[in-house]
Short mmCIF file of C-alpha atoms and ligand atoms in Angstrom, two decimals:
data_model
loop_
_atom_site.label_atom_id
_atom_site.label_comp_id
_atom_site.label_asym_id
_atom_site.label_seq_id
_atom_site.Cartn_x
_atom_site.Cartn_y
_atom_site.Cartn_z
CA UNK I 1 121.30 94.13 107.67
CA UNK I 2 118.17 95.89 106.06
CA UNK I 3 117.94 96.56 102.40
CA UNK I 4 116.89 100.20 103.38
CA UNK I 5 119.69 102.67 103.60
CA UNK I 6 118.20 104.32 106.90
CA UNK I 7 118.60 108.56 106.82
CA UNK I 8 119.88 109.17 109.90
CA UNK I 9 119.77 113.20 109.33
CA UNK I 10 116.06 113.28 107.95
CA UNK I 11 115.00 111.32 110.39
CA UNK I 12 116.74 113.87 112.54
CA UNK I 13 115.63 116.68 110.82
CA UNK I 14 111.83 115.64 110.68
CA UNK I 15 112.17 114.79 114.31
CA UNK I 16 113.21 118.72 115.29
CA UNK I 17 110.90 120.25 113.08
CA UNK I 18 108.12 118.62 114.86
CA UNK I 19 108.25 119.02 117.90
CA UNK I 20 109.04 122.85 117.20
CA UNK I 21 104.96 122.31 116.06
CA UNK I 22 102.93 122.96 118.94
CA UNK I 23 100.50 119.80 119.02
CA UNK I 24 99.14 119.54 122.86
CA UNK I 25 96.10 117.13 123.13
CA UNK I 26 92.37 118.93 121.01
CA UNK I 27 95.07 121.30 119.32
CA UNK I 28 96.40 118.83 116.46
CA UNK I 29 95.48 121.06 113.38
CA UNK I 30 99.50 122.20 112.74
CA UNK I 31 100.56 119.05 113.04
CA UNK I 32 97.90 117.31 111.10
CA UNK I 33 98.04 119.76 108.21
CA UNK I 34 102.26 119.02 107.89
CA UNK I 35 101.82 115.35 107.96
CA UNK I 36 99.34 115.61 105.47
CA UNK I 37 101.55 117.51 103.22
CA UNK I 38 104.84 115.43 103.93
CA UNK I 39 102.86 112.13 103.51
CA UNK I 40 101.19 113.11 99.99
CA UNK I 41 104.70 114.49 98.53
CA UNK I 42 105.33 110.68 99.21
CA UNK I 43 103.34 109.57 96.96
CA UNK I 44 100.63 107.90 99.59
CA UNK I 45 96.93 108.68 100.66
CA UNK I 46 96.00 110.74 103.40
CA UNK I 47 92.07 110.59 104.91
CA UNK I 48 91.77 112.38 107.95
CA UNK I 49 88.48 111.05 109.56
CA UNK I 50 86.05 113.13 111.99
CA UNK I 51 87.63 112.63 115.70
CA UNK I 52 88.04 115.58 116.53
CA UNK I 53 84.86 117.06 116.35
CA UNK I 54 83.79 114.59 118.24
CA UNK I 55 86.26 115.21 120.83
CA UNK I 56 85.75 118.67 120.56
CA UNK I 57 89.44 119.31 118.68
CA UNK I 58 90.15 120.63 115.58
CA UNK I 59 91.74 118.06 113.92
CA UNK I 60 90.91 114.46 113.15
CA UNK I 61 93.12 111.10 112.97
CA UNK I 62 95.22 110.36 109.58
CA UNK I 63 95.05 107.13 107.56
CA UNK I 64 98.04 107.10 105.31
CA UNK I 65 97.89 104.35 102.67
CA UNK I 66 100.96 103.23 100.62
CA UNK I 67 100.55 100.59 97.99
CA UNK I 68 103.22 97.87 98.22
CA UNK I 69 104.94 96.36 95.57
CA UNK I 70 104.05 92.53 96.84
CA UNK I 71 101.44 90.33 97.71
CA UNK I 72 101.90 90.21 101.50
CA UNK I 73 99.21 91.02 104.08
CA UNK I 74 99.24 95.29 104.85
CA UNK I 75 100.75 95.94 107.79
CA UNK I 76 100.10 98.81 110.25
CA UNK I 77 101.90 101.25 112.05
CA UNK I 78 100.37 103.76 114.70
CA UNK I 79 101.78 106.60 116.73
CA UNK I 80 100.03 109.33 118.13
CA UNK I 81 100.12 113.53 117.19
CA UNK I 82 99.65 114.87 120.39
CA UNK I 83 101.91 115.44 123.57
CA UNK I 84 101.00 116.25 127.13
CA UNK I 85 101.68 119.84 128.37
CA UNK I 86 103.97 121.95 128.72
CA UNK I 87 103.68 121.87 125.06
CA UNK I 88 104.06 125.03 123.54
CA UNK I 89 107.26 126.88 122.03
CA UNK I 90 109.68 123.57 122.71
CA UNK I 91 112.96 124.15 121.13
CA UNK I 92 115.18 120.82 121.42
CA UNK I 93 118.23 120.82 121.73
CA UNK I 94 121.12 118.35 120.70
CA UNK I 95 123.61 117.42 123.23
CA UNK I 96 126.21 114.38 122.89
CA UNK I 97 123.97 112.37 120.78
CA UNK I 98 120.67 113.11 122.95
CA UNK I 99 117.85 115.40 122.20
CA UNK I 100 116.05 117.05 124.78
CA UNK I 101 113.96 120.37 125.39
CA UNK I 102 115.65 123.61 127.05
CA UNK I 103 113.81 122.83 130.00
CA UNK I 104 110.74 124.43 130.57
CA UNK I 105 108.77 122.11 128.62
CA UNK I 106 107.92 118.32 127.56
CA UNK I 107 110.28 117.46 124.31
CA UNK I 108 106.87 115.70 122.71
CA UNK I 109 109.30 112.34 121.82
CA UNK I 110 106.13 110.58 122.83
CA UNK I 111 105.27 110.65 120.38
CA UNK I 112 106.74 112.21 117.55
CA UNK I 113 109.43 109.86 117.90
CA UNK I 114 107.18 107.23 116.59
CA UNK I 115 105.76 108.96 113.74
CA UNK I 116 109.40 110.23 112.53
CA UNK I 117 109.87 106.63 112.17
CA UNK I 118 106.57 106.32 110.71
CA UNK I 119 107.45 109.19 108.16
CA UNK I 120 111.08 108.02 107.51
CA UNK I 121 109.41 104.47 106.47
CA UNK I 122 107.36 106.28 103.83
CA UNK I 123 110.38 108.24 102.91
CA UNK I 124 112.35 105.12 102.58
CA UNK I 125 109.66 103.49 100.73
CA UNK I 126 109.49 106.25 98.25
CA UNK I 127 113.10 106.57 97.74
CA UNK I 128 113.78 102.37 97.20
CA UNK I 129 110.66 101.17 95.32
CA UNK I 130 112.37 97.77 94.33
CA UNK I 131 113.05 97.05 98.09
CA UNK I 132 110.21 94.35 98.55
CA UNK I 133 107.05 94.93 100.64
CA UNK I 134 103.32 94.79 101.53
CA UNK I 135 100.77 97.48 101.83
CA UNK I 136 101.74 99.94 104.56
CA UNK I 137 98.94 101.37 106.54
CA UNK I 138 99.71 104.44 108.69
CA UNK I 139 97.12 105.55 111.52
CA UNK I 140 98.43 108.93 113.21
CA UNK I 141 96.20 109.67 115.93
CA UNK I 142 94.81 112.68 117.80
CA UNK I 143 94.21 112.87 122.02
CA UNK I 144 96.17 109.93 123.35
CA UNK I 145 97.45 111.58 126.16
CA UNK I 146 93.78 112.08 127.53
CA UNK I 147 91.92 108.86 127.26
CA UNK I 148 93.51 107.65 123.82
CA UNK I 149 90.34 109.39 122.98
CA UNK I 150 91.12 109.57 119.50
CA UNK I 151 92.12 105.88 119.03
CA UNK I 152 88.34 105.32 120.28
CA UNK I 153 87.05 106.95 116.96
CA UNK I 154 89.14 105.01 114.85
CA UNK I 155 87.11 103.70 111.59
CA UNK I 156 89.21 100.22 111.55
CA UNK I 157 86.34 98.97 108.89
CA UNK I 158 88.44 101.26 106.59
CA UNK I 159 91.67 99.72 107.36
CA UNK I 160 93.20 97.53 104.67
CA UNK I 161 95.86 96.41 107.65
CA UNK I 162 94.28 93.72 109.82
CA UNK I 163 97.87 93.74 111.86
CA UNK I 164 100.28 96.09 113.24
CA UNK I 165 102.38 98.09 115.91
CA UNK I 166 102.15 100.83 117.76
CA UNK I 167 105.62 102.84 118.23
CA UNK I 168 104.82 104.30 121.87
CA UNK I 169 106.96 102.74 123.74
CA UNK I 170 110.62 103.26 125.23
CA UNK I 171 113.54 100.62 124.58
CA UNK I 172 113.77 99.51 120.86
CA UNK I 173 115.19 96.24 121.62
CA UNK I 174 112.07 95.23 123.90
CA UNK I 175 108.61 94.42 122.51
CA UNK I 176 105.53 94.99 124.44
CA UNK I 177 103.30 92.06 124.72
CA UNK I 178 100.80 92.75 127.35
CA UNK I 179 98.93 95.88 129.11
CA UNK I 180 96.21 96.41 131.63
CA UNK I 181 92.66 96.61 131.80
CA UNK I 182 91.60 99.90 133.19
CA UNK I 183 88.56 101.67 134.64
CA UNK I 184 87.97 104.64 136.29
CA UNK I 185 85.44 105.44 138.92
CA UNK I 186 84.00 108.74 139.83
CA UNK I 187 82.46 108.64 143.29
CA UNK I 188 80.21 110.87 145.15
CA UNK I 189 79.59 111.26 148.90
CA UNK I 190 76.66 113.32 150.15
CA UNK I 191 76.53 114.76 153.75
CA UNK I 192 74.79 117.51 154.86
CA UNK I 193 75.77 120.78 155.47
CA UNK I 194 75.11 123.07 158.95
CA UNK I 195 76.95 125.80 160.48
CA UNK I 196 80.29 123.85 161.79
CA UNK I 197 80.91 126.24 164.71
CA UNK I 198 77.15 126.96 165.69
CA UNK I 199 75.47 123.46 165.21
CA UNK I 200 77.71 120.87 164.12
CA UNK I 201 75.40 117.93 164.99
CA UNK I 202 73.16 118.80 162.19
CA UNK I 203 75.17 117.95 159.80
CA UNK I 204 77.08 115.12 158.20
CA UNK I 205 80.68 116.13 157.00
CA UNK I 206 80.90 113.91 153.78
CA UNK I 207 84.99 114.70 154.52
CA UNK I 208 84.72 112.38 157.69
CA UNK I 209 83.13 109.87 156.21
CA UNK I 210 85.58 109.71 153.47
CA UNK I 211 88.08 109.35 155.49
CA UNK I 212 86.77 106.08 157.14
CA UNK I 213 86.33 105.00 153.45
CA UNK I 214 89.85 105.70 152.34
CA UNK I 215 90.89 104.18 156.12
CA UNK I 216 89.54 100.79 155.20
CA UNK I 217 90.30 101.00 151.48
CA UNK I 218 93.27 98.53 149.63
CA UNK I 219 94.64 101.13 147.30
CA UNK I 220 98.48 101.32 145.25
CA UNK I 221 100.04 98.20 144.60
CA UNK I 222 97.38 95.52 144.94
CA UNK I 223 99.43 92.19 143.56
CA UNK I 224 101.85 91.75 140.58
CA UNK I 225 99.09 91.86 137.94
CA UNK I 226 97.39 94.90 139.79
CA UNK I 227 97.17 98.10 140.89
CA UNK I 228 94.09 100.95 142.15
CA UNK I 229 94.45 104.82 142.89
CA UNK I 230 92.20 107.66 144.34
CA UNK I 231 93.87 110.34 142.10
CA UNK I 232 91.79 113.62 143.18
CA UNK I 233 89.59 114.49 146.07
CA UNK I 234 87.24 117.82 145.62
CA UNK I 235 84.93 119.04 148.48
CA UNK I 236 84.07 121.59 150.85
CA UNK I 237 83.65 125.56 150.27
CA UNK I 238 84.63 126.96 153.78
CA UNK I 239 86.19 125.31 157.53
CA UNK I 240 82.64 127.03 159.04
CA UNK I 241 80.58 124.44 157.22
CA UNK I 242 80.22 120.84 157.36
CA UNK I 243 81.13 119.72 153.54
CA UNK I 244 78.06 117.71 152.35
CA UNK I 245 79.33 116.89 148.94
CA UNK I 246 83.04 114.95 148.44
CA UNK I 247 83.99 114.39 144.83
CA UNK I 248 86.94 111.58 144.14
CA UNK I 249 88.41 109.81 140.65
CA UNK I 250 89.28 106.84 141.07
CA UNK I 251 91.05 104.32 138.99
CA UNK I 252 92.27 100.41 138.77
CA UNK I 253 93.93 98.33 136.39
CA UNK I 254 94.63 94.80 136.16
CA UNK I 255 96.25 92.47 133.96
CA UNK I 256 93.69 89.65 134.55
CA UNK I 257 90.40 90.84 134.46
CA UNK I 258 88.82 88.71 137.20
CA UNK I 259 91.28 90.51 139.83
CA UNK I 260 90.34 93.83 138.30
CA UNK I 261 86.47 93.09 139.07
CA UNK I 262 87.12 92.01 142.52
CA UNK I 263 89.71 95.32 143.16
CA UNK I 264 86.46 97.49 141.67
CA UNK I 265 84.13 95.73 144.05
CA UNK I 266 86.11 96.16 146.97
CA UNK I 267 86.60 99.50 146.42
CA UNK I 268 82.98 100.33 145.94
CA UNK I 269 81.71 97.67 149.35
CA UNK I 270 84.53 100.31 151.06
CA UNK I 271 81.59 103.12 150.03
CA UNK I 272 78.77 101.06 151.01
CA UNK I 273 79.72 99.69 154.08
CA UNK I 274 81.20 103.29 155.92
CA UNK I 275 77.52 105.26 154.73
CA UNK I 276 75.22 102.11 155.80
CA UNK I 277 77.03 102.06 159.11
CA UNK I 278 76.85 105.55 159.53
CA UNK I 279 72.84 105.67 158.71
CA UNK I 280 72.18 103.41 161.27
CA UNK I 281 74.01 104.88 163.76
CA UNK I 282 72.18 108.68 162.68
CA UNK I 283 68.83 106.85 162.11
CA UNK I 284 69.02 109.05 158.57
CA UNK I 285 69.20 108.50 154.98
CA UNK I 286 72.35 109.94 154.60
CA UNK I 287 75.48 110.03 153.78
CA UNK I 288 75.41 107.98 150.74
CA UNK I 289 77.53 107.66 147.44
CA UNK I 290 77.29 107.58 143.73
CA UNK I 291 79.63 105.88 141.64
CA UNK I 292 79.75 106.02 137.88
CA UNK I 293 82.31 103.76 136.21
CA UNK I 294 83.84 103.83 132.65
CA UNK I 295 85.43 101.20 130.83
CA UNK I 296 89.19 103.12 129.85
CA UNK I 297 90.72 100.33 127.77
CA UNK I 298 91.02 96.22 128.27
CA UNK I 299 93.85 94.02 128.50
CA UNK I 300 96.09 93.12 125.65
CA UNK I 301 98.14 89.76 126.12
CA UNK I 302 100.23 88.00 123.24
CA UNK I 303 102.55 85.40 123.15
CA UNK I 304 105.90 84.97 121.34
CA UNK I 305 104.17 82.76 119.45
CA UNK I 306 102.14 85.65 118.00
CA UNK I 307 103.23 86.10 114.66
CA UNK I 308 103.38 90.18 115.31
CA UNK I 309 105.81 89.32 118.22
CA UNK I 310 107.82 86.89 116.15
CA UNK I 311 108.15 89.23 113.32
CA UNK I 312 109.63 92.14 115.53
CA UNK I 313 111.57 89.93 117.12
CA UNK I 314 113.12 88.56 114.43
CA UNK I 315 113.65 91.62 112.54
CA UNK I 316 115.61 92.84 115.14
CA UNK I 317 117.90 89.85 115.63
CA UNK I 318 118.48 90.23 111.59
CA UNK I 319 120.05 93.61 112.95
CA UNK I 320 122.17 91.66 115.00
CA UNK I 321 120.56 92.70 118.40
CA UNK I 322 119.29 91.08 121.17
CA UNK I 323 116.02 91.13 121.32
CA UNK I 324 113.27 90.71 124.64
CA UNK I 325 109.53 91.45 125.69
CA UNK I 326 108.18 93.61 128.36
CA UNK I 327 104.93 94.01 130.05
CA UNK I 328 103.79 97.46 130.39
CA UNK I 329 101.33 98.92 133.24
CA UNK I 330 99.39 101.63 130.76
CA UNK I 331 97.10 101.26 128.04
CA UNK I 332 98.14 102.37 124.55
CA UNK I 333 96.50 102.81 121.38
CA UNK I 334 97.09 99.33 120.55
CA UNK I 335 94.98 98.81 123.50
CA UNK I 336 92.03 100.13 121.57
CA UNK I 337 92.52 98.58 118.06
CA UNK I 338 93.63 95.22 119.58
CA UNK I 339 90.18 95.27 121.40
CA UNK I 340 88.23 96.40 117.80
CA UNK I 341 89.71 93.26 116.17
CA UNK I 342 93.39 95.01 115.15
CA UNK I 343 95.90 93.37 116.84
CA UNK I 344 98.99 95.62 117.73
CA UNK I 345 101.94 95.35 119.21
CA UNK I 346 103.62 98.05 121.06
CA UNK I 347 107.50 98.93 119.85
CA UNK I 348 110.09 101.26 121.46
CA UNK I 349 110.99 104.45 119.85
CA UNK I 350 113.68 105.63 122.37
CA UNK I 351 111.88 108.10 124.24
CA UNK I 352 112.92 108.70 128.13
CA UNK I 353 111.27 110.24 131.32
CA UNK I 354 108.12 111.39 129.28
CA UNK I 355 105.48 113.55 130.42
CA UNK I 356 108.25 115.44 132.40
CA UNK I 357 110.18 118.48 131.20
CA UNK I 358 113.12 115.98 131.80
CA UNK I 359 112.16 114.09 128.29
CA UNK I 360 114.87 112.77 125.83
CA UNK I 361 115.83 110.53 123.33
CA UNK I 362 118.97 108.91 122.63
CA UNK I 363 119.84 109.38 119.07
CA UNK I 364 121.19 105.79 119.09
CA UNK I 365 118.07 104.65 120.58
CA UNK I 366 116.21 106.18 117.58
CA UNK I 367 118.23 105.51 114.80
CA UNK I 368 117.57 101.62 116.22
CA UNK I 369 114.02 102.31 116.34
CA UNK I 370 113.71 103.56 112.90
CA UNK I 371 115.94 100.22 111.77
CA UNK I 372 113.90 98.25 113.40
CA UNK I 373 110.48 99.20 111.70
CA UNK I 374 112.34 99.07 108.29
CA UNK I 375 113.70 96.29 108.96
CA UNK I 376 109.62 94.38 110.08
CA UNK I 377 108.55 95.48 106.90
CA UNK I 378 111.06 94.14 104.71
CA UNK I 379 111.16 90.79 106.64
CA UNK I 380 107.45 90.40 106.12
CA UNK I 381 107.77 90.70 102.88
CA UNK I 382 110.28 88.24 102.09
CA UNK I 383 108.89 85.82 104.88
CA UNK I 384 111.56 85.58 107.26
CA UNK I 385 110.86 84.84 110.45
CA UNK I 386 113.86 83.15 112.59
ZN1 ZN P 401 102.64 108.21 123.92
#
């Protein structure tokens, strides 16, 4: 049992009325501007840094402080403003205890779910001052769904919170304790163009020689820790001309970062070894690649030794559940502030089949969710950990 009386309906309520706000990634303002007004009626502070112009959006991240009423060390909690597309005009629904959209668009659970809970916390908070706890940090973030791009401008110098979670996730009951590395790869191939039908021997078709790449490539599955994808392949203008230019994005993720090395160099000596062969069998100095590779986010591992881990799973076996871990195979936010000295867990909110106009939560799932967060904040402060 928590202390907090959780509001089912407000939670509800502040659920539907935003996702009705259109929030798709760079587009945040709406949303940014209500939280900001909701969060200040409760009493905390609201600082919304400079993201998005750096991101080219038009609204930044929010850092909601709310003092505590004991001694305890702050604790965070992150979710995320904006929603993959289709994003605008959603109008949920409620159906036998599950919300989803009419159809012809995401319901934006991920992740409004998360800060509903995030909001219903302050609400709480507000409501029960004598209920004891800690400093509560809030850090509501702009452009997850494209890069957690906004999660990458996060001032965490400013944070009072050293510690925290990240409410991204699906099940309530299971608590996320480890997530890839990830990089992605843009490659180039250059051929040469000629006329295809008139003199084909002039030219190198950088299409051909991609395919010998791709033939001799280890892509998809690679082992249980990892996995690589070619995800888009641009080229060619016309079927008269031999394509000299191939464009591909590439991407691979691994839970140990040695294997993800050795799945990036693979995939690159695929590159080098189909356009030297080919150069020495055409005696020219083509076709050769490019490859430009960027860091996405690094591996997060903890233990259930971790204290953040023990404190979510014990608050949720004071609720009377039982409680598990999961490994997930994306990067979250708490990818990015684990990695700039934040260490955050990632918690279920309930959400189902995002980034598909198939979306929906489980009101049970969320009302557990929302519980659940009350109920790692209260046993914080009073020290219970079982
Ligand atoms: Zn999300």
């Amino acid at each position: 049992m928590s202390s907090y009386n959780i509001q089912s309906q407000q939670l509800i309520d502040d659920f539907m009325t935003m996702v009705r706000i259109d929030s798709p990634s760079k587009d945040e303002r709406a949303m940014a501007d209500w939280l900001t007004a909701r969060f200040k009626e409760l009493g905390c502070e609201v600082e919304e840094d400079k993201a998005g112009e750096e991101v080219g959006g038009n609204a930044g991240n929010l850092r909601v402080f709310l003092k505590g009423n004991t001694d305890v060390a702050p604790l965070l909690f992150s979710s995320h403003m904006d929603t993959v597309e289709p994003a605008n005009g959603i109008e949920p629904v409620i159906e036998d205890g599950v919300i989803r959209s009419k159809g012809e668009t995401i319901l934006g659970s991920d992740d409004k779910a998360g800060i509903a809970c995030i909001l219903h916390l302050a609400r709480m908070a507000n409501g029960q001052p004598d209920v004891p706890r800690g400093d509560l940090e809030f850090s509501i973030h702009i452009c997850e769904e494209i890069g957690l791009l906004g999660a990458k401008y996060v001032d965490t110098g400013k944070f009072h919170a050293k510690m925290g979670y990240i409410l991204d996730d699906h099940d309530p009951r299971q608590v996320c304790i480890g997530s890839p590395s990830a990089v992605r790869i843009d490659y180039k191939v250059f051929g040469k163009a000629s006329h295809a039908g008139v003199e084909p021997e002039k030219g190198i078709s950088a299409i051909k020689v991609v395919g010998e790449i791709l033939a001799r490539m280890n892509f998809g599955r690679i082992d249980e820790e990892t996995t690589a994808n070619i995800g888009v392949i641009k080229g060619g203008t016309a079927s008269n001309i031999m394509t000299p230019l191939v464009e591909m994005k590439a991407e691979a993720r691994s839970h140990n970062p040695e294997k993800l090395e050795k799945q990036v160099a693979h995939m690159n000596a695929c590159f080098e070894e189909v356009c030297k062969e080919w150069r020495d069998k055409l005696g020219e100095n083509l076709p050769k690649y490019e490859v430009d590779r960027s860091d996405d986010y690094h591996a997060v591992s903890f233990t259930t030794d971790d204290y953040l881990v023990k404190l979510a799973l014990s608050a949720g076996k004071t609720l009377g559940w039982e409680m598990g871990t999961k490994i997930s195979g994306g990067g979250t936010d708490g990818s990015v502030l684990t990695h700039l000295g934040i260490p955050c867990v990632v918690l279920g909110v309930g959400m189902q089949d995002v980034h598909s106009t198939n979306e929906y939560i489980k009101i049970s799932d969320f009302e557990e969710a929302a519980n659940l967060v009350a109920s790692i904040v209260e046993n914080h402060a009073n020290g219970v950990v079982v």
